[in-house]
Coordinates of C-alpha atoms and ligand atoms in Angstrom, one line a residue:
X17 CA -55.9 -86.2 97.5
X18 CA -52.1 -87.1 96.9
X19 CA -49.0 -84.6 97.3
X20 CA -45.9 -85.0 98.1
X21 CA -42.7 -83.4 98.5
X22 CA -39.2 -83.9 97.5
X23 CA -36.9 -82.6 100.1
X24 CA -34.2 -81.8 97.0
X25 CA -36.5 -79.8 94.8
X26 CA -37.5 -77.4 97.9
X27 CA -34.4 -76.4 98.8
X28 CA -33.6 -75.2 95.1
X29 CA -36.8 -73.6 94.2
X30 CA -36.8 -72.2 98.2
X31 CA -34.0 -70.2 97.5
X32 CA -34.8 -69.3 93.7
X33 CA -38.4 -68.5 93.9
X34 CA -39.6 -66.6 96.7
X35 CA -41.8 -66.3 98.2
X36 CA -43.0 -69.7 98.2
X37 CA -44.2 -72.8 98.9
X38 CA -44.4 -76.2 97.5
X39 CA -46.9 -78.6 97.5
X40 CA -46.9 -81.5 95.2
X41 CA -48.9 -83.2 93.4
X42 CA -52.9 -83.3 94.1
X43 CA -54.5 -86.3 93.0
X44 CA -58.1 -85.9 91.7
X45 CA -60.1 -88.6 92.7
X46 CA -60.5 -89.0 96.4
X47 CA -63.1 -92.3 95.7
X48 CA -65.0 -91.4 98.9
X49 CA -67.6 -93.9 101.2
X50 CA -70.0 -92.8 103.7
X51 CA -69.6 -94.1 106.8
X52 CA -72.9 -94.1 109.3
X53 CA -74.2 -90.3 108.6
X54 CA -71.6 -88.2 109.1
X55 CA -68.0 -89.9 108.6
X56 CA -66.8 -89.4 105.1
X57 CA -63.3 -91.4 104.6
X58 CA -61.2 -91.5 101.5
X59 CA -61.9 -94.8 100.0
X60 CA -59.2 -96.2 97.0
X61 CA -58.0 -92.6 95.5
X62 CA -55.6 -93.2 93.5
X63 CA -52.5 -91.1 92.4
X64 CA -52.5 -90.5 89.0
X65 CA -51.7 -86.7 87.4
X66 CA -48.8 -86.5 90.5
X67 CA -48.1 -82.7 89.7
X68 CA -45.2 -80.6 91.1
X69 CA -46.1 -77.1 91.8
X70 CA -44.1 -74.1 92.9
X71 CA -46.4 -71.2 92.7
X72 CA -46.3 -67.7 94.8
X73 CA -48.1 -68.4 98.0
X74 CA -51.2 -65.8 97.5
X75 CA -51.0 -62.8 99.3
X76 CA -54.1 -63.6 101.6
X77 CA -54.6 -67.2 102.1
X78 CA -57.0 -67.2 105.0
X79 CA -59.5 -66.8 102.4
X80 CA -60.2 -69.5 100.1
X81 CA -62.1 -70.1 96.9
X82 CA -64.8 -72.6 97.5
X83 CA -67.0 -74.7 95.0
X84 CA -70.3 -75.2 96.7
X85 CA -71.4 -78.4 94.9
X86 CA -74.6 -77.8 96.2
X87 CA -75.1 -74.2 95.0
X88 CA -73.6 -74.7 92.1
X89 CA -71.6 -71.2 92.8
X90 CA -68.0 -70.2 94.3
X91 CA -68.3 -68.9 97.8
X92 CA -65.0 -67.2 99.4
X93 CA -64.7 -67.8 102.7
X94 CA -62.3 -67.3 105.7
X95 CA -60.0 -70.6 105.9
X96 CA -60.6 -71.4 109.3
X97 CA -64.6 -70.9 108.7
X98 CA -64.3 -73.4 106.1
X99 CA -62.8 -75.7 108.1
X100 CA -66.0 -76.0 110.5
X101 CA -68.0 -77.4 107.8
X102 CA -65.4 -79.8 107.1
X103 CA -64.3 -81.3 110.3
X104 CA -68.4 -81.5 110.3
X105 CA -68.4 -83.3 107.4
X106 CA -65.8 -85.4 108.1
X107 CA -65.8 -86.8 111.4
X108 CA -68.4 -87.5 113.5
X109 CA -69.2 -84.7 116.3
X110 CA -69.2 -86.6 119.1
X111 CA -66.0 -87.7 119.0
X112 CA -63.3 -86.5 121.3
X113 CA -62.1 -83.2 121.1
X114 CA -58.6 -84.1 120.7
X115 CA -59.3 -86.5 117.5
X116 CA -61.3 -83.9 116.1
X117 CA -58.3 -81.3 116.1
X118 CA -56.3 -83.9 114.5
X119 CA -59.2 -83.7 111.9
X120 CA -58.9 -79.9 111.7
X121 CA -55.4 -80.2 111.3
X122 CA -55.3 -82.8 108.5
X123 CA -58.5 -80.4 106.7
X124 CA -56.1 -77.4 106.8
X125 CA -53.0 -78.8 105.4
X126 CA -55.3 -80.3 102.4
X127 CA -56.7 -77.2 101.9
X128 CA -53.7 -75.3 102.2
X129 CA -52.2 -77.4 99.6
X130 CA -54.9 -76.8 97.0
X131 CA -54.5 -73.2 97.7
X132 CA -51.4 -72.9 97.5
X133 CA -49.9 -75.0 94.9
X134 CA -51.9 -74.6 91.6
X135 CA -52.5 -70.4 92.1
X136 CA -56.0 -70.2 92.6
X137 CA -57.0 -73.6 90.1
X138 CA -56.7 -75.8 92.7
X139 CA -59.8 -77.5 91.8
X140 CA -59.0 -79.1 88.4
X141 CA -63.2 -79.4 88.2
X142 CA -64.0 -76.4 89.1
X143 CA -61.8 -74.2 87.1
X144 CA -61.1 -70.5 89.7
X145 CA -61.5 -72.8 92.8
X146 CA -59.2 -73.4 95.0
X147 CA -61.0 -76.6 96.3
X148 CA -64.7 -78.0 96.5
X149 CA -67.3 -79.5 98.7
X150 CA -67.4 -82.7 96.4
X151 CA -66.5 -85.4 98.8
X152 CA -65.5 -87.5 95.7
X153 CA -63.2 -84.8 94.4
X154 CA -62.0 -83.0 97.1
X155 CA -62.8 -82.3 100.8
X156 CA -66.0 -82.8 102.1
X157 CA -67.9 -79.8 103.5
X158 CA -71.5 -79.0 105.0
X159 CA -73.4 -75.6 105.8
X160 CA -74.5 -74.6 108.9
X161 CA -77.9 -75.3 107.9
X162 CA -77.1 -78.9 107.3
X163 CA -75.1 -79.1 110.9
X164 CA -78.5 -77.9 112.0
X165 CA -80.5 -80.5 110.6
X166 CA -78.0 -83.4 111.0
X167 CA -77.8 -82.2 115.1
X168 CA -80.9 -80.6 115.8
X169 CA -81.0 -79.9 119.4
X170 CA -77.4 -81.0 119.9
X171 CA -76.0 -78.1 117.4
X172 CA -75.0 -75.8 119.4
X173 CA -72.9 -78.5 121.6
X174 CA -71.0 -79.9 118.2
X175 CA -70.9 -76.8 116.9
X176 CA -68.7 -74.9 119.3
X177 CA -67.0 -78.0 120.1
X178 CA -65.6 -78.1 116.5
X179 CA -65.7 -74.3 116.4
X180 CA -62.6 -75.1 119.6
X181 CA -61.0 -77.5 117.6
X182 CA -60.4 -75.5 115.0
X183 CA -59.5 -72.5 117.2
X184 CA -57.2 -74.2 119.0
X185 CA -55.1 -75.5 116.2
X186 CA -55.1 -72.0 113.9
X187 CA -52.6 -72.1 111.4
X188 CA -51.1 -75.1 112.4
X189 CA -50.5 -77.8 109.4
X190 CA -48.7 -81.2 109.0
X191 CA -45.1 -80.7 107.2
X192 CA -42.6 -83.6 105.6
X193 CA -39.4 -82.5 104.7
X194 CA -40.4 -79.1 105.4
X195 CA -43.3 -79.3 102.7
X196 CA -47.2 -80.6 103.3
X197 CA -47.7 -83.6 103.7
X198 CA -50.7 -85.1 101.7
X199 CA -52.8 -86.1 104.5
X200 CA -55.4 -89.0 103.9
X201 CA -57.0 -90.8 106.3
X202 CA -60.0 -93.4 106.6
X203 CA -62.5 -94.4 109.3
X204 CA -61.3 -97.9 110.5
X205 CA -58.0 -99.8 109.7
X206 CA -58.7 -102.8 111.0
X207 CA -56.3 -102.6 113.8
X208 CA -53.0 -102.0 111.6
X209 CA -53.3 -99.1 108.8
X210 CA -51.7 -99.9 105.6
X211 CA -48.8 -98.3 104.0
X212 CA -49.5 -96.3 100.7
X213 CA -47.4 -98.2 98.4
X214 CA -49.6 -101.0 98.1
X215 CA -52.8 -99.1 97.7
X216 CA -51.5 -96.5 95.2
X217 CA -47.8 -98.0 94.3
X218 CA -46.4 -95.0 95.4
X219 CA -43.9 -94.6 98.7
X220 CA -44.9 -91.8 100.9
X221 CA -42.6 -91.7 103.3
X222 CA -44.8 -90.5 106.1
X223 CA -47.7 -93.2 105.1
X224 CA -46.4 -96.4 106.6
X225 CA -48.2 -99.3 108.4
X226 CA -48.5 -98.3 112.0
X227 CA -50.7 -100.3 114.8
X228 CA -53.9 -99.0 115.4
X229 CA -55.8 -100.0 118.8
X230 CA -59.0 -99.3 120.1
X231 CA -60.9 -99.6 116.9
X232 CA -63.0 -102.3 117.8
X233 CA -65.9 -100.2 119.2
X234 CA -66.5 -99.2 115.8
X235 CA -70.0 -100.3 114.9
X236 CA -68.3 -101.2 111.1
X237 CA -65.3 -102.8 112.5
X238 CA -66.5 -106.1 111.2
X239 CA -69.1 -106.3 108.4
X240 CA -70.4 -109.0 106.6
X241 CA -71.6 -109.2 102.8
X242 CA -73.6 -112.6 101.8
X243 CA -74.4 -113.6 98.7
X244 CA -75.9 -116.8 97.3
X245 CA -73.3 -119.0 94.9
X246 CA -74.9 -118.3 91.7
X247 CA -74.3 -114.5 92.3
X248 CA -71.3 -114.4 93.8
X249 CA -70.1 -116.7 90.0
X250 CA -72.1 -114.2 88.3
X251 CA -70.2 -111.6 89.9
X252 CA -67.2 -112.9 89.0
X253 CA -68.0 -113.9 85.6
X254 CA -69.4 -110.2 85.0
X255 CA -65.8 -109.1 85.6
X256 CA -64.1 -112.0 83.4
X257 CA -66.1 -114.4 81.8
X258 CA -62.5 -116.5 81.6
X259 CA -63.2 -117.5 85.5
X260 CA -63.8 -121.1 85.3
X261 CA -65.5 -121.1 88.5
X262 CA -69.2 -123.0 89.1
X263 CA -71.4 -123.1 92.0
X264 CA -70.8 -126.3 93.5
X265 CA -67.8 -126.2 96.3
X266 CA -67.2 -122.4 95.6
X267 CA -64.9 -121.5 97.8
X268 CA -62.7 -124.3 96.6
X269 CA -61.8 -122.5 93.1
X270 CA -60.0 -119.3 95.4
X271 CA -56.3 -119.6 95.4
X272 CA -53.5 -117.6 96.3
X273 CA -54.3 -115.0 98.3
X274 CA -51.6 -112.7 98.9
X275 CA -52.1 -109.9 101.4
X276 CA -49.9 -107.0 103.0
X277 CA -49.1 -107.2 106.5
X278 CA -52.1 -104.8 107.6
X279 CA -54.2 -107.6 106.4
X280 CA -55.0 -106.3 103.4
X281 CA -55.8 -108.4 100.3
X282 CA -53.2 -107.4 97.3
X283 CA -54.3 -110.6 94.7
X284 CA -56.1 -113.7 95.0
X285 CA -57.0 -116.6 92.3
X286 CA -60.2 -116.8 91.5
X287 CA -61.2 -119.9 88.9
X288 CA -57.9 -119.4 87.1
X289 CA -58.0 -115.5 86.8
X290 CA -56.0 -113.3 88.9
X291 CA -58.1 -110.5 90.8
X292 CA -56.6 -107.4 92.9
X293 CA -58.4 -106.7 96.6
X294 CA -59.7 -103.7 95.1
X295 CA -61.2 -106.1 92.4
X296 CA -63.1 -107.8 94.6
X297 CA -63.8 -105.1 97.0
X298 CA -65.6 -103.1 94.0
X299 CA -67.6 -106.4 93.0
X300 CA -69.0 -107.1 96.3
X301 CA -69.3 -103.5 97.6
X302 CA -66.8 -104.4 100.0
X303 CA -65.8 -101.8 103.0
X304 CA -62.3 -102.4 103.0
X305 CA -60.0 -105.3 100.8
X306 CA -59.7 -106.8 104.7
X307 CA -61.9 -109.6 103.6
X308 CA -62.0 -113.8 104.4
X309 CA -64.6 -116.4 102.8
X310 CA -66.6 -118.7 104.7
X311 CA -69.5 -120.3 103.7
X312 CA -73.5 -120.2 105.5
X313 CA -75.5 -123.3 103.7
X314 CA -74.8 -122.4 100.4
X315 CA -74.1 -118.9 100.3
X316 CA -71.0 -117.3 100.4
X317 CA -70.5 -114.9 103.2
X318 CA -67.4 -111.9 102.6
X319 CA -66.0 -110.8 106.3
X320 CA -64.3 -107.8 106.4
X321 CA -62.6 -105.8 108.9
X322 CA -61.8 -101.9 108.7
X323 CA -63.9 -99.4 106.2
X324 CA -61.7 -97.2 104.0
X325 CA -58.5 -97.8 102.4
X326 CA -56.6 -98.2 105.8
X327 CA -54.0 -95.6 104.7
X328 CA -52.9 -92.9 107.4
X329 CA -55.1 -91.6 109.9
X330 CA -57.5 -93.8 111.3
X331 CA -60.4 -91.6 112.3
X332 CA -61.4 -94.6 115.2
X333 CA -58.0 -94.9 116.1
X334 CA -57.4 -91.1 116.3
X335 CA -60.5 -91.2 118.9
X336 CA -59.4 -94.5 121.0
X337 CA -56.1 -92.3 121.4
X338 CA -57.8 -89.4 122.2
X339 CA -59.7 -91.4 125.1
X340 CA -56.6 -92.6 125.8
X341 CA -55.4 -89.3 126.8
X342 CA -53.2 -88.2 123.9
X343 CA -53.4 -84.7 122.0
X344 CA -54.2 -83.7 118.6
X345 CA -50.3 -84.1 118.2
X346 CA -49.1 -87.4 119.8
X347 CA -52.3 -88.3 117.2
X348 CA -51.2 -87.0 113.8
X349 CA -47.3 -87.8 115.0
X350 CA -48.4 -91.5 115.1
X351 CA -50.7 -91.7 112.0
X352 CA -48.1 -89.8 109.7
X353 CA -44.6 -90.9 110.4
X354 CA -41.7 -88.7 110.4
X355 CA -43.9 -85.5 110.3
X356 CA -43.5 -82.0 112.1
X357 CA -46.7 -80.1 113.2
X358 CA -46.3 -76.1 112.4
X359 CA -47.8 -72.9 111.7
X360 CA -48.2 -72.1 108.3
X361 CA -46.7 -69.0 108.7
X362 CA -43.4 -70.7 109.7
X363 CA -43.4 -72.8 106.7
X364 CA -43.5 -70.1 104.6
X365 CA -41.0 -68.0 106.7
X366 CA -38.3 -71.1 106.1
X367 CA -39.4 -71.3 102.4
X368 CA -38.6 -67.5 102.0
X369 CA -35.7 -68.3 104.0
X370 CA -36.5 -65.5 106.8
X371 CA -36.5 -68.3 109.8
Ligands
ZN414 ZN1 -62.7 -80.4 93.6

């Protein structure tokens, strides 16, 4: 779930082909982790096959092409329908109703970026779809029937509260340089969020580290991973037999750990061989690459803080600020830096050069 847009190369194709819009580059792979039931978070997606796209913008794009991964069929559907069973599937419903327009908001420009930027293939898996519900691939969505299960006598209170945030933000999308901004987020930073170059190695102008308060009532702010010694060598030496590591005194053959300002871990020693975070993260089923060492008699216990890759919006952060008292906007404003919040429509009226 990567795009991103080059202020130079809008304004020539803006005034060369028209109409359109531009949208750039969607990344395949959104890894995704559950969080709890209901919050799915983009977990380590990476950014490979960074495609630029200038396509006509199709004539009606409140309807979309959507895989059902669970029907195994495309289903059009009327954009802002679709976007229920996202938010649904995407944040959990009790969450303020501010945070979960911010949701709506960052759902919309994703999908709106499929849609418009690959004509109709924006699904690279599911070739004639503009996007599907395969959380790992692209967006997550759920049926009503699932909301119904998942809520039971609370459905009609979450549904018509997500039904209003979605309402309430029609059209409106989250613009960079008067393109769509690619607009990941994750459930928990860990108090800081993490700027996208070193999770992907890519700037993004709008994902830089911003604070993040009020994320500490999150059940998975701090999670814990223990392991006895002999497994966590095992583990290690299942990635690189090379690590000269043993179980006696552990901890002591970890060196050199380097981490970003957010807290995240970018490389640590390990034995003699050089790991990433995301190394260690995959090995131990990590949450986040937030993590410290200690030991518990002789087993090795991982502590890490946040749950996702800690890039963009925080989904617990959006809600502490929604407490807080701040709209939708002030929200995606602070998550995504630099960025504009506009209608659709306008966005394409300034890329056919009619505003
Ligand atoms: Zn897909």
């Amino acid at each position: 779930m990567k795009h991103i847009a080059y202020g130079v190369i809008l304004i020539v194709f803006a005034t060369i082909l028209l109409p359109t819009v531009i949208v750039i580059g969607l990344a395949p792979a959104r890894s995704v982790v559950s969080h709890g039931s209901t919050v799915r978070l983009i977990n380590s997606g990476g950014l490979k096959d960074i495609k630029t796209n200038v396509e006509e913008a199709p004539a009606d794009y409140n309807t979309i092409n959507v895989f059902v991964v669970d029907e195994d069929k495309n289903v059009k559907m009327n954009l802002e329908d679709y976007l229920v069973g996202v938010v649904a599937a995407e944040m959990p419903a009790d969450f303020e109703l501010e945070a979960l327009k911010a949701q709506a908001v960052a759902a919309r420009t994703y999908a709106l970026s499929k849609e418009l930027s690959l004509g109709g293939k924006g699904c690279n898996l599911h070739p004639g779809s503009d996007i599907c519900t395969d959380s790992k691939h692209c967006q997550a969505w759920i049926s009503d029937d699932v909301m119904k299960s998942r809520w039971g006598d609370k459905y009609n209170l979450y549904h018509d509260k997500i039904v209003k945030a979605v309402n309430d933000t029609k059209g409106l999308v989250i613009v960079y340089n008067d393109a769509l901004i690619d607009p990941v987020y994750h459930a928990i930073s860990g108090g800081e969020t993490e700027d996208a170059i070193n999770v992907w190695k890519e700037n993004f102008p709008y994902l830089k580290s911003v604070p993040s308060p009020g994320e500490e009532v999150a059940q998975k702010f701090k999670t814990t991973v223990t392991v006895s010694s002999e497994e966590f060598v095992n583990r290690i030496k299942s990635k690189t037999p090379k690590a000269n590591i043993s179980t006696k005194n552990v901890l002591g053959y970890i060196k050199n750990v380097k981490r970003t300002e957010a807290g995240h871990v970018l490389s640590l020693n390990i034995g003699g061989v050089d790991f990433t975070g995301t190394d260690i993260q995959d090995l131990f089923q990590l949450n986040s690459t937030n993590f410290s060492f200690s030991m518990k008699g002789s087993n090795v216990v991982i502590n890490v803080i946040g749950y996702g890759h800690g890039v963009g919006m925080s989904q617990y952060g959006a809600n502490a600020m929604a407490e807080d008292g701040k709209n939708f906007e002030d929200i995606l404003k602070h998550y995504y830096t630099g960025v504009e919040i506009m209608k659709i429509d306008n966005l394409l009226k300034l890329k056919n050069g009619k505003a």
